[in-house]
Short mmCIF file of C-alpha atoms in Angstrom, two decimals:
data_model
loop_
_atom_site.label_atom_id
_atom_site.label_comp_id
_atom_site.label_asym_id
_atom_site.label_seq_id
_atom_site.Cartn_x
_atom_site.Cartn_y
_atom_site.Cartn_z
CA UNK A 1 0.00 0.00 0.00
CA UNK A 2 1.36 3.42 -0.93
CA UNK A 3 1.73 6.26 1.54
CA UNK A 4 -0.96 8.25 -0.27
CA UNK A 5 -3.37 5.31 -0.09
CA UNK A 6 -2.72 4.93 3.63
CA UNK A 7 -3.35 8.62 4.26
CA UNK A 8 -6.47 8.40 2.10
CA UNK A 9 -7.81 5.60 4.29
CA UNK A 10 -6.96 6.88 7.77
CA UNK A 11 -6.82 10.60 7.02
CA UNK A 12 -10.50 11.37 7.68
CA UNK A 13 -10.39 9.52 11.01
CA UNK A 14 -7.21 11.38 12.00
CA UNK A 15 -8.85 14.69 11.04
CA UNK A 16 -12.01 13.82 13.00
CA UNK A 17 -10.10 12.98 16.18
CA UNK A 18 -7.46 15.66 15.71
CA UNK A 19 -9.86 18.51 15.07
CA UNK A 20 -11.67 17.71 18.29
CA UNK A 21 -8.50 17.57 20.33
CA UNK A 22 -5.90 19.78 18.71
CA UNK A 23 -8.03 21.91 16.45
CA UNK A 24 -6.62 24.56 14.19
CA UNK A 25 -3.36 22.85 13.22
CA UNK A 26 -5.20 19.72 12.16
CA UNK A 27 -7.90 21.64 10.28
CA UNK A 28 -5.33 23.73 8.40
CA UNK A 29 -3.28 20.60 7.66
CA UNK A 30 -6.40 18.91 6.35
CA UNK A 31 -7.09 21.84 4.06
CA UNK A 32 -3.53 21.63 2.75
CA UNK A 33 -3.99 17.89 2.11
CA UNK A 34 -7.20 18.63 0.22
CA UNK A 35 -5.38 21.18 -1.90
CA UNK A 36 -2.73 18.59 -2.63
CA UNK A 37 -5.39 16.13 -3.74
CA UNK A 38 -4.57 13.60 -1.03
CA UNK A 39 -8.10 13.76 0.36
CA UNK A 40 -11.25 15.22 -1.18
CA UNK A 41 -12.12 18.66 0.21
CA UNK A 42 -15.61 17.52 1.22
CA UNK A 43 -14.15 14.64 3.30
CA UNK A 44 -11.73 16.99 5.04
CA UNK A 45 -14.48 19.52 5.76
CA UNK A 46 -16.89 16.89 7.03
CA UNK A 47 -14.29 15.19 9.25
CA UNK A 48 -13.09 18.49 10.76
CA UNK A 49 -16.66 19.72 11.25
CA UNK A 50 -17.70 16.42 12.85
CA UNK A 51 -14.72 16.23 15.20
CA UNK A 52 -15.19 19.78 16.40
CA UNK A 53 -18.94 19.28 16.79
CA UNK A 54 -18.57 16.07 18.81
CA UNK A 55 -15.87 17.59 21.03
CA UNK A 56 -17.99 20.64 21.83
CA UNK A 57 -21.10 18.58 22.49
CA UNK A 58 -19.26 16.03 24.66
CA UNK A 59 -17.75 18.78 26.82
CA UNK A 60 -21.11 20.54 27.13
CA UNK A 61 -22.77 17.30 28.22
CA UNK A 62 -19.90 16.63 30.64
CA UNK A 63 -20.51 20.00 32.25
CA UNK A 64 -24.23 19.34 32.36
CA UNK A 65 -24.29 15.77 33.67
CA UNK A 66 -20.85 15.05 35.14
CA UNK A 67 -20.25 18.23 37.12
CA UNK A 68 -19.65 16.22 40.31
CA UNK A 69 -16.75 14.31 38.74
CA UNK A 70 -13.32 15.31 40.05
CA UNK A 71 -11.95 16.41 36.67
CA UNK A 72 -14.92 18.70 36.04
CA UNK A 73 -14.64 20.19 39.54
CA UNK A 74 -10.91 20.75 38.96
CA UNK A 75 -11.59 22.63 35.74
CA UNK A 76 -14.36 24.72 37.26
CA UNK A 77 -12.09 25.67 40.18
CA UNK A 78 -9.60 27.42 37.88
CA UNK A 79 -9.59 31.23 37.53
CA UNK A 80 -10.29 30.98 33.80
CA UNK A 81 -13.64 29.37 34.63
CA UNK A 82 -14.78 32.56 36.36
CA UNK A 83 -13.77 34.73 33.40
CA UNK A 84 -15.61 32.51 30.95
CA UNK A 85 -18.66 32.39 33.24
CA UNK A 86 -18.71 36.22 33.31
CA UNK A 87 -18.57 36.31 29.52
CA UNK A 88 -21.34 33.75 29.41
CA UNK A 89 -23.57 35.91 31.59
CA UNK A 90 -23.13 38.86 29.22
CA UNK A 91 -23.08 37.14 25.80
CA UNK A 92 -24.20 33.49 25.90
CA UNK A 93 -25.01 33.20 22.19
CA UNK A 94 -21.81 34.89 21.03
CA UNK A 95 -19.76 32.71 23.35
CA UNK A 96 -21.45 29.51 22.19
CA UNK A 97 -20.78 30.43 18.55
CA UNK A 98 -17.23 31.69 18.94
CA UNK A 99 -15.51 29.56 21.60
CA UNK A 100 -13.56 27.60 18.98
CA UNK A 101 -11.83 30.82 17.97
CA UNK A 102 -10.83 31.73 21.56
CA UNK A 103 -7.29 30.48 21.99
CA UNK A 104 -6.85 28.54 25.21
CA UNK A 105 -10.59 28.43 25.96
CA UNK A 106 -11.70 25.93 23.35
CA UNK A 107 -12.18 23.07 25.80
CA UNK A 108 -13.20 25.12 28.81
CA UNK A 109 -16.03 27.12 27.27
CA UNK A 110 -18.42 24.27 26.35
CA UNK A 111 -17.84 22.80 29.81
CA UNK A 112 -18.79 26.15 31.38
CA UNK A 113 -21.82 26.37 29.10
CA UNK A 114 -22.82 22.89 30.28
CA UNK A 115 -22.76 23.99 33.92
CA UNK A 116 -24.93 27.01 33.12
CA UNK A 117 -28.64 27.36 32.43
CA UNK A 118 -28.15 27.38 28.64
CA UNK A 119 -30.64 24.88 27.21
CA UNK A 120 -29.11 21.73 25.72
CA UNK A 121 -31.04 22.08 22.46
CA UNK A 122 -30.02 25.72 22.12
CA UNK A 123 -26.36 24.83 22.63
CA UNK A 124 -26.62 21.92 20.18
CA UNK A 125 -27.95 24.22 17.45
CA UNK A 126 -25.35 26.91 18.15
CA UNK A 127 -22.67 24.20 18.29
CA UNK A 128 -23.60 23.03 14.78
CA UNK A 129 -23.40 26.57 13.41
CA UNK A 130 -20.16 27.35 15.25
CA UNK A 131 -18.48 24.10 14.17
CA UNK A 132 -19.51 24.72 10.56
CA UNK A 133 -18.09 28.25 10.56
CA UNK A 134 -14.89 27.15 12.30
CA UNK A 135 -14.30 24.17 10.00
CA UNK A 136 -14.92 26.29 6.90
CA UNK A 137 -12.50 29.00 8.03
CA UNK A 138 -9.60 26.76 9.04
CA UNK A 139 -9.92 24.15 6.29
CA UNK A 140 -10.22 27.06 3.85
CA UNK A 141 -7.06 28.64 5.28
CA UNK A 142 -5.23 25.34 4.82
CA UNK A 143 -6.46 25.05 1.26
CA UNK A 144 -5.36 28.61 0.45
CA UNK A 145 -2.08 28.08 2.33
CA UNK A 146 -1.50 25.01 0.16
CA UNK A 147 -2.00 27.16 -2.93
CA UNK A 148 0.53 29.71 -1.66
CA UNK A 149 3.12 27.05 -0.89
CA UNK A 150 2.65 25.54 -4.33
CA UNK A 151 3.19 28.94 -5.95
CA UNK A 152 6.35 29.54 -3.90
CA UNK A 153 7.98 26.13 -4.19
CA UNK A 154 6.20 24.36 -7.01
CA UNK A 155 4.38 21.07 -6.61
CA UNK A 156 6.14 19.22 -3.81
CA UNK A 157 6.21 15.43 -3.59
CA UNK A 158 3.53 14.10 -1.25
CA UNK A 159 5.95 12.87 1.42
CA UNK A 160 7.64 16.30 1.62
CA UNK A 161 4.27 18.04 1.76
CA UNK A 162 3.02 15.80 4.58
CA UNK A 163 6.32 16.13 6.42
CA UNK A 164 6.01 19.92 6.22
CA UNK A 165 2.45 19.75 7.61
CA UNK A 166 3.59 17.52 10.49
CA UNK A 167 6.59 19.75 11.25
CA UNK A 168 4.38 22.86 11.27
CA UNK A 169 1.91 21.13 13.58
CA UNK A 170 4.69 20.07 15.96
CA UNK A 171 6.17 23.58 15.98
CA UNK A 172 2.71 24.99 16.72
CA UNK A 173 2.14 22.50 19.54
CA UNK A 174 5.53 23.23 21.10
CA UNK A 175 4.80 26.96 20.83
CA UNK A 176 1.46 26.50 22.58
CA UNK A 177 3.10 24.40 25.30
CA UNK A 178 5.83 27.02 25.89
CA UNK A 179 3.26 29.84 25.90
CA UNK A 180 1.15 28.02 28.51
CA UNK A 181 4.18 27.30 30.70
CA UNK A 182 5.22 30.94 30.58
CA UNK A 183 1.70 32.10 31.45
CA UNK A 184 1.55 29.69 34.40
CA UNK A 185 4.83 31.04 35.74
CA UNK A 186 3.62 34.63 35.33
CA UNK A 187 0.34 33.91 37.13
CA UNK A 188 2.24 32.27 39.99
CA UNK A 189 4.60 35.26 40.24
CA UNK A 190 1.68 37.73 40.28
CA UNK A 191 -0.03 35.92 43.15
#
C-alpha cells in the first residue's frame, strides 16, 4: 500500500479525532492535504466539522451531567472558569458560537456552558453553526495556504508536503506548550 493510499484511508479519522483535540493545526493541515489532492475537500471539511462538533457537544454534556466528577470540579475551580462564566452571563449566544476561535478556551467554554442554564437544544444548534463556521475558516485557510506554498515552491512530492504539515503542527504544539508554561509562571509570580 502506498503512503498516499494509507493517508487516504486513515486521514478522515485522524482529522475527525485531531480537530476535536488539537483543532486549528489539524484543520489547516487537512485543508492543505485537500489542496494537494490527497483527500477530497468535502471529506476533510466533514471530518473536521464532525470532530469539532462532537468535542464541543461532549464537553457541554460533561458540564451538564458530570459536574460532580473530580476532573470537572478541577476545571471549574480554575480562575479561567470565572472569566468565561462572566462572559457567558453577558453574551451566551456569542460565546457559544465563537468559543472555537478563543485560543486557550476551546475546551473550557463548552464545559462552562454545560454547567450554566443554557438549554441543551439551544447549545446543540449553536454548536452546529459554530463548528460549521470554524471548520470552513480553518480548512479554507489550509487550502489557500497550500496554494501559496505551491506557488512559492512548485508542486512538492507528497511525502515532503506531509512532512512539512507535520513539522508545522509540531512547531505549533511546542509553541502552545511554551506559551502556557510561561503564562503559568507569570500567574504564579503575580499571586
